[in-house]
Structure formats: structure tokens, C-alpha cells
Amino acid sequence: SQTIHQWPATLVQPVGSPLSLECTVEGTSNPNLYWYRQAAGRGLQLLFYSVGIGQISSEVPQNLSASRPQDRQFILSSKKLLLSDSGFYLCAGTGTANSGANVLTFGAGSRLTVL
Amino acid sequence: ILNVEQSPQSLHVQEGDSTNFTCSFPSSNFYALHWYRWETAKSPEALFVMTLNGDEKKKGRISATLNTKEGYSYLYIKGSQPEDSATYLCAFHTGGFKTIFGAGTRLFVKA
């Protein structure tokens, strides 16, 4: 079965500082990987998805970027954080076995507070 | 823009009460409808994957129905227990790579 590891779990950063959230996958090769954000009182907003190494699709214009340097590694970054980047970020993946129905396995999440 | 709506936003029930909540989604380009349970301090976990109009799924005291023609799904919990307290997320999948989530229904079950 697929396991998603995500870190750090909690992050407090000043406005204008850089960001790097990392996600790694165990148990599946060539997964589709996703970054979601949950802002307060809202659902999960899809930020980026990747179907393979170096392949990134962005869903919303924003201050963030994503990269997939290895098959099982997905990174969310920013060069300069904004207050509006605060939120709860979840990495998710689909495994080869259930990719047809796109059932997602989630990491534990990273709570980012920008001050 | 694909929109998935869930209601109510939150729900407070007593232990033993039965409850249900709604997910509305676009009736076109339907591929699958997922329900996830998200407990505090844990990751969201898949409850049901529903693909056919009229589908009914059940897991213990929790069940779900699906109407793809009118674009809604209901989640039912029979005899709610405190451990059922969680946020229940509905997600719509069009068959591509994207899964669109609703805002969730937050359930509080009081002992």
C-alpha cells in the first residue's frame, strides 16, 4: 500500500522568507502526486499535480511553485512568502492499482503560519 | 469551474442519533465520487468510491448513496458515536488527474 511522508509538520515563517515543503512516497512507483491547501473554513484547493518526474501542472495562479526531481519526491516552494500563503498543506498521491478511480492517499499535512 | 458543495457546514448531534449530509456536484463529465473522513490530527482517509448512478455503499454504520443524473450524494451515519466525530469530505473526479473537493461537513458527536 502507498504511504505519503510529509514534512515539516508545522512551520512559522516571516513574510518574505522562502518556503520548502517536502513530500515522499513509499509503496508505489510512478504515482500521480498532488499538493492541496486548506484555508480556514474552506475545502481542499488543488494547487499542483504531477504525473511524472519534471512534469508539473499548476491549477491556480499563486506565489508558490512545485517540483518533482525524483519519481517519489514532490516539493512545494516559494521564494518569498505572503501572509495569504498561511494554511494547511496536504500532499497526496494515487497508486498504480487504484489510479483509475483516483483515490487519494494523504500525508499528515504541514501547517504554515506566515507572520 | 467545477464546484462541489457540501451541507451542512457543521453538525452537532448526540450519541445514538442518526444523521446525514449532502454533497452536490456537476452532473456532467462524471467519473467518480469519493467520500473521505478526516479526523483531527490525522490524514484524510477514503471511505467510499462511487462510480455508478444508484450506487449504494456501506461500511459498518456508515452508508452512502449516489445520484449522478441530478448530481448529489448522501452520507448517512446510523447511531452516531463520539468516534464518528470528524470532517467528512466529498470529492468529485472527472476521469482526468484532478479531484475537486467540497468544503466538508464537520460532525461533532456528544457522548
mmCIF file of C-alpha atoms in Angstrom:
data_model
loop_
_atom_site.group_PDB
_atom_site.id
_atom_site.type_symbol
_atom_site.label_atom_id
_atom_site.label_comp_id
_atom_site.label_asym_id
_atom_site.label_seq_id
_atom_site.Cartn_x
_atom_site.Cartn_y
_atom_site.Cartn_z
ATOM 1 C CA SER A 1 0.000 0.000 0.000
ATOM 2 C CA GLN A 2 1.034 3.574 -0.545
ATOM 3 C CA THR A 3 2.378 5.789 2.274
ATOM 4 C CA ILE A 4 2.891 9.543 1.980
ATOM 5 C CA HIS A 5 5.512 11.207 4.180
ATOM 6 C CA GLN A 6 5.372 14.959 4.511
ATOM 7 C CA TRP A 7 7.461 17.469 6.485
ATOM 8 C CA PRO A 8 7.782 19.691 8.328
ATOM 9 C CA ALA A 9 4.527 19.256 10.241
ATOM 10 C CA THR A 10 4.487 22.841 11.486
ATOM 11 C CA LEU A 11 6.222 25.917 10.186
ATOM 12 C CA VAL A 12 6.155 29.570 11.260
ATOM 13 C CA GLN A 13 7.820 31.863 8.762
ATOM 14 C CA PRO A 14 8.126 35.640 8.353
ATOM 15 C CA VAL A 15 6.689 37.393 5.318
ATOM 16 C CA GLY A 16 9.212 37.455 2.505
ATOM 17 C CA SER A 17 11.087 34.346 3.595
ATOM 18 C CA PRO A 18 11.432 31.234 1.383
ATOM 19 C CA LEU A 19 9.480 28.014 1.794
ATOM 20 C CA SER A 20 10.174 24.379 1.102
ATOM 21 C CA LEU A 21 7.717 21.606 1.966
ATOM 22 C CA GLU A 22 8.744 18.106 1.067
ATOM 23 C CA CYS A 23 6.718 15.015 0.284
ATOM 24 C CA THR A 24 7.964 11.499 -0.399
ATOM 25 C CA VAL A 25 6.071 8.375 -1.361
ATOM 26 C CA GLU A 26 6.555 4.765 -0.355
ATOM 27 C CA GLY A 27 4.993 1.649 -1.759
ATOM 28 C CA THR A 28 4.198 2.805 -5.303
ATOM 29 C CA SER A 29 6.216 3.589 -8.388
ATOM 30 C CA ASN A 30 5.270 6.358 -10.818
ATOM 31 C CA PRO A 31 2.458 7.775 -8.664
ATOM 32 C CA ASN A 32 0.429 10.857 -9.543
ATOM 33 C CA LEU A 33 1.215 13.393 -6.831
ATOM 34 C CA TYR A 34 -0.757 16.409 -5.621
ATOM 35 C CA TRP A 35 -0.412 19.436 -3.380
ATOM 36 C CA TYR A 36 -3.624 20.689 -1.775
ATOM 37 C CA ARG A 37 -4.154 23.644 0.555
ATOM 38 C CA GLN A 38 -6.908 24.085 3.081
ATOM 39 C CA ALA A 39 -7.506 27.683 4.056
ATOM 40 C CA ALA A 40 -9.524 28.348 7.212
ATOM 41 C CA GLY A 41 -13.186 27.331 6.803
ATOM 42 C CA ARG A 42 -12.717 26.150 3.231
ATOM 43 C CA GLY A 43 -12.287 22.865 1.400
ATOM 44 C CA LEU A 44 -9.150 21.423 -0.102
ATOM 45 C CA GLN A 45 -7.938 23.527 -3.012
ATOM 46 C CA LEU A 46 -5.795 21.761 -5.595
ATOM 47 C CA LEU A 47 -2.570 23.700 -6.132
ATOM 48 C CA PHE A 48 -0.371 21.439 -8.252
ATOM 49 C CA TYR A 49 -0.312 17.936 -9.620
ATOM 50 C CA SER A 50 2.407 15.867 -11.246
ATOM 51 C CA VAL A 51 2.158 12.738 -13.374
ATOM 52 C CA GLY A 52 5.908 12.133 -13.578
ATOM 53 C CA ILE A 53 9.419 13.442 -12.989
ATOM 54 C CA GLY A 54 9.721 17.063 -14.055
ATOM 55 C CA GLN A 55 6.026 17.286 -15.015
ATOM 56 C CA ILE A 56 4.090 19.896 -13.048
ATOM 57 C CA SER A 57 0.618 21.286 -13.683
ATOM 58 C CA SER A 58 -0.489 24.384 -11.825
ATOM 59 C CA GLU A 59 -4.150 24.828 -11.017
ATOM 60 C CA VAL A 60 -4.250 28.359 -9.651
ATOM 61 C CA PRO A 61 -2.033 31.389 -10.186
ATOM 62 C CA GLN A 62 -0.169 31.998 -6.981
ATOM 63 C CA ASN A 63 3.024 32.700 -5.169
ATOM 64 C CA LEU A 64 4.013 29.042 -4.950
ATOM 65 C CA SER A 65 5.792 26.583 -7.212
ATOM 66 C CA ALA A 66 6.251 22.830 -7.234
ATOM 67 C CA SER A 67 8.940 20.482 -8.445
ATOM 68 C CA ARG A 68 9.313 16.741 -8.876
ATOM 69 C CA PRO A 69 13.014 15.942 -9.008
ATOM 70 C CA GLN A 70 12.521 12.213 -8.411
ATOM 71 C CA ASP A 71 9.699 9.751 -9.032
ATOM 72 C CA ARG A 72 8.751 9.618 -5.365
ATOM 73 C CA GLN A 73 9.573 13.179 -4.323
ATOM 74 C CA PHE A 74 7.345 16.230 -4.638
ATOM 75 C CA ILE A 75 8.366 19.649 -3.309
ATOM 76 C CA LEU A 76 6.308 22.781 -2.718
ATOM 77 C CA SER A 77 8.285 26.023 -2.683
ATOM 78 C CA SER A 78 8.102 29.752 -2.536
ATOM 79 C CA LYS A 79 10.836 32.351 -2.952
ATOM 80 C CA LYS A 80 9.005 34.966 -0.856
ATOM 81 C CA LEU A 81 6.078 34.079 1.366
ATOM 82 C CA LEU A 82 2.967 36.241 1.642
ATOM 83 C CA LEU A 83 0.559 36.420 4.570
ATOM 84 C CA SER A 84 -2.066 34.821 2.328
ATOM 85 C CA ASP A 85 0.111 31.705 1.978
ATOM 86 C CA SER A 86 -0.799 30.684 5.530
ATOM 87 C CA GLY A 87 -2.789 27.474 5.654
ATOM 88 C CA PHE A 88 -2.680 23.733 5.939
ATOM 89 C CA TYR A 89 -0.914 21.962 3.079
ATOM 90 C CA LEU A 90 -1.504 18.348 2.201
ATOM 91 C CA CYS A 91 0.462 16.159 -0.151
ATOM 92 C CA ALA A 92 -1.451 13.299 -1.736
ATOM 93 C CA GLY A 93 -0.827 10.536 -4.203
ATOM 94 C CA THR A 94 -2.572 7.887 -6.222
ATOM 95 C CA GLY A 95 -1.138 4.416 -6.614
ATOM 96 C CA THR A 96 -0.996 2.400 -9.802
ATOM 97 C CA ALA A 97 -3.564 -0.104 -8.517
ATOM 98 C CA ASN A 98 -6.320 2.417 -7.898
ATOM 99 C CA SER A 99 -5.314 5.198 -10.223
ATOM 100 C CA GLY A 100 -8.377 4.630 -12.366
ATOM 101 C CA ALA A 101 -10.660 5.863 -9.628
ATOM 102 C CA ASN A 102 -8.053 8.383 -8.468
ATOM 103 C CA VAL A 103 -8.493 7.507 -4.790
ATOM 104 C CA LEU A 104 -6.024 9.638 -2.876
ATOM 105 C CA THR A 105 -3.683 8.720 -0.049
ATOM 106 C CA PHE A 106 -2.739 11.748 2.025
ATOM 107 C CA GLY A 107 0.246 12.776 4.077
ATOM 108 C CA ALA A 108 -0.179 14.101 7.599
ATOM 109 C CA GLY A 109 -0.094 17.719 6.450
ATOM 110 C CA SER A 110 2.019 20.804 7.099
ATOM 111 C CA ARG A 111 0.609 23.813 8.913
ATOM 112 C CA LEU A 112 2.207 27.013 7.674
ATOM 113 C CA THR A 113 1.799 30.296 9.514
ATOM 114 C CA VAL A 114 3.219 33.369 7.847
ATOM 115 C CA LEU A 115 3.683 36.343 10.208
ATOM 116 C CA ILE B 1 -15.142 25.987 -12.910
ATOM 117 C CA LEU B 2 -16.189 22.751 -11.222
ATOM 118 C CA ASN B 3 -17.941 23.324 -7.917
ATOM 119 C CA VAL B 4 -18.614 20.768 -5.204
ATOM 120 C CA GLU B 5 -20.984 21.897 -2.431
ATOM 121 C CA GLN B 6 -21.466 20.205 0.912
ATOM 122 C CA SER B 7 -24.127 20.840 3.517
ATOM 123 C CA PRO B 8 -24.419 21.450 6.329
ATOM 124 C CA GLN B 9 -21.078 23.047 7.115
ATOM 125 C CA SER B 10 -21.193 21.609 10.627
ATOM 126 C CA LEU B 11 -23.453 19.384 12.642
ATOM 127 C CA HIS B 12 -23.769 18.705 16.380
ATOM 128 C CA VAL B 13 -25.580 15.508 17.379
ATOM 129 C CA GLN B 14 -25.988 13.374 20.463
ATOM 130 C CA GLU B 15 -24.556 9.888 20.746
ATOM 131 C CA GLY B 16 -27.036 7.449 19.240
ATOM 132 C CA ASP B 17 -28.574 9.946 16.819
ATOM 133 C CA SER B 18 -28.627 9.106 13.141
ATOM 134 C CA THR B 19 -27.554 11.814 10.756
ATOM 135 C CA ASN B 20 -26.961 12.542 7.121
ATOM 136 C CA PHE B 21 -25.275 15.160 4.972
ATOM 137 C CA THR B 22 -25.285 16.135 1.343
ATOM 138 C CA CYS B 23 -22.763 16.580 -1.446
ATOM 139 C CA SER B 24 -23.767 18.317 -4.698
ATOM 140 C CA PHE B 25 -21.601 18.118 -7.790
ATOM 141 C CA PRO B 26 -21.796 18.807 -11.541
ATOM 142 C CA SER B 27 -23.941 16.202 -13.290
ATOM 143 C CA SER B 28 -21.838 16.361 -16.471
ATOM 144 C CA ASN B 29 -18.410 14.761 -17.018
ATOM 145 C CA PHE B 30 -18.927 12.475 -14.035
ATOM 146 C CA TYR B 31 -16.387 9.717 -13.419
ATOM 147 C CA ALA B 32 -16.353 9.043 -9.680
ATOM 148 C CA LEU B 33 -17.464 10.496 -6.363
ATOM 149 C CA HIS B 34 -15.345 9.930 -3.265
ATOM 150 C CA TRP B 35 -16.117 10.343 0.413
ATOM 151 C CA TYR B 36 -13.231 10.862 2.835
ATOM 152 C CA ARG B 37 -13.188 11.044 6.624
ATOM 153 C CA TRP B 38 -10.740 13.487 8.174
ATOM 154 C CA GLU B 39 -10.211 13.115 11.897
ATOM 155 C CA THR B 40 -8.395 15.758 13.888
ATOM 156 C CA ALA B 41 -4.593 15.348 13.824
ATOM 157 C CA LYS B 42 -4.818 12.621 11.193
ATOM 158 C CA SER B 43 -4.775 12.436 7.387
ATOM 159 C CA PRO B 44 -7.977 12.222 5.345
ATOM 160 C CA GLU B 45 -8.864 8.604 4.634
ATOM 161 C CA ALA B 46 -11.042 7.290 1.826
ATOM 162 C CA LEU B 47 -14.430 5.933 2.938
ATOM 163 C CA PHE B 48 -16.208 5.213 -0.331
ATOM 164 C CA VAL B 49 -15.591 5.401 -4.054
ATOM 165 C CA MET B 50 -18.821 5.568 -6.035
ATOM 166 C CA THR B 51 -18.969 5.375 -9.809
ATOM 167 C CA LEU B 52 -22.437 4.276 -10.933
ATOM 168 C CA ASN B 53 -25.755 6.083 -10.737
ATOM 169 C CA GLY B 54 -27.775 4.457 -7.967
ATOM 170 C CA ASP B 55 -24.665 3.118 -6.207
ATOM 171 C CA GLU B 56 -25.091 2.410 -2.521
ATOM 172 C CA LYS B 57 -22.066 1.693 -0.362
ATOM 173 C CA LYS B 58 -21.910 0.645 3.270
ATOM 174 C CA LYS B 59 -19.155 0.330 5.850
ATOM 175 C CA GLY B 60 -20.417 -0.566 9.315
ATOM 176 C CA ARG B 61 -22.833 2.172 10.448
ATOM 177 C CA ILE B 62 -21.909 4.493 7.586
ATOM 178 C CA SER B 63 -23.505 4.327 4.163
ATOM 179 C CA ALA B 64 -23.666 6.494 1.051
ATOM 180 C CA THR B 65 -25.879 6.840 -1.997
ATOM 181 C CA LEU B 66 -25.221 8.367 -5.392
ATOM 182 C CA ASN B 67 -27.415 10.109 -7.977
ATOM 183 C CA THR B 68 -25.288 11.146 -10.940
ATOM 184 C CA LYS B 69 -28.215 12.390 -13.037
ATOM 185 C CA GLU B 70 -29.166 15.071 -10.553
ATOM 186 C CA GLY B 71 -25.663 15.475 -9.135
ATOM 187 C CA TYR B 72 -25.886 14.599 -5.455
ATOM 188 C CA SER B 73 -24.681 12.058 -2.923
ATOM 189 C CA TYR B 74 -25.838 11.488 0.641
ATOM 190 C CA LEU B 75 -23.740 10.149 3.501
ATOM 191 C CA TYR B 76 -25.648 8.522 6.377
ATOM 192 C CA ILE B 77 -24.402 7.621 9.829
ATOM 193 C CA LYS B 78 -26.658 5.383 11.902
ATOM 194 C CA GLY B 79 -26.398 5.568 15.687
ATOM 195 C CA SER B 80 -23.594 8.167 15.801
ATOM 196 C CA GLN B 81 -20.750 7.528 18.233
ATOM 197 C CA PRO B 82 -18.189 10.025 19.588
ATOM 198 C CA GLU B 83 -15.517 8.350 17.447
ATOM 199 C CA ASP B 84 -17.501 9.372 14.352
ATOM 200 C CA SER B 85 -16.591 12.997 15.084
ATOM 201 C CA ALA B 86 -14.610 14.178 12.076
ATOM 202 C CA THR B 87 -14.822 16.255 8.935
ATOM 203 C CA TYR B 88 -16.434 14.363 6.057
ATOM 204 C CA LEU B 89 -15.166 15.440 2.662
ATOM 205 C CA CYS B 90 -16.819 14.784 -0.656
ATOM 206 C CA ALA B 91 -14.667 14.808 -3.807
ATOM 207 C CA PHE B 92 -15.614 14.789 -7.479
ATOM 208 C CA HIS B 93 -13.428 13.151 -10.098
ATOM 209 C CA THR B 94 -13.864 13.746 -13.836
ATOM 210 C CA GLY B 95 -11.594 10.933 -15.005
ATOM 211 C CA GLY B 96 -8.530 13.082 -15.599
ATOM 212 C CA PHE B 97 -5.918 13.778 -12.987
ATOM 213 C CA LYS B 98 -7.923 16.190 -10.873
ATOM 214 C CA THR B 99 -10.083 15.561 -7.833
ATOM 215 C CA ILE B 100 -12.171 18.526 -6.688
ATOM 216 C CA PHE B 101 -13.133 18.665 -3.009
ATOM 217 C CA GLY B 102 -16.051 20.241 -1.220
ATOM 218 C CA ALA B 103 -15.519 22.280 1.948
ATOM 219 C CA GLY B 104 -16.582 19.361 4.131
ATOM 220 C CA THR B 105 -19.149 18.756 6.833
ATOM 221 C CA ARG B 106 -17.744 18.865 10.330
ATOM 222 C CA LEU B 107 -19.552 16.398 12.599
ATOM 223 C CA PHE B 108 -19.451 16.643 16.385
ATOM 224 C CA VAL B 109 -20.942 13.725 18.324
ATOM 225 C CA LYS B 110 -21.514 14.376 22.014
ATOM 226 C CA ALA B 111 -21.464 11.473 24.462
#
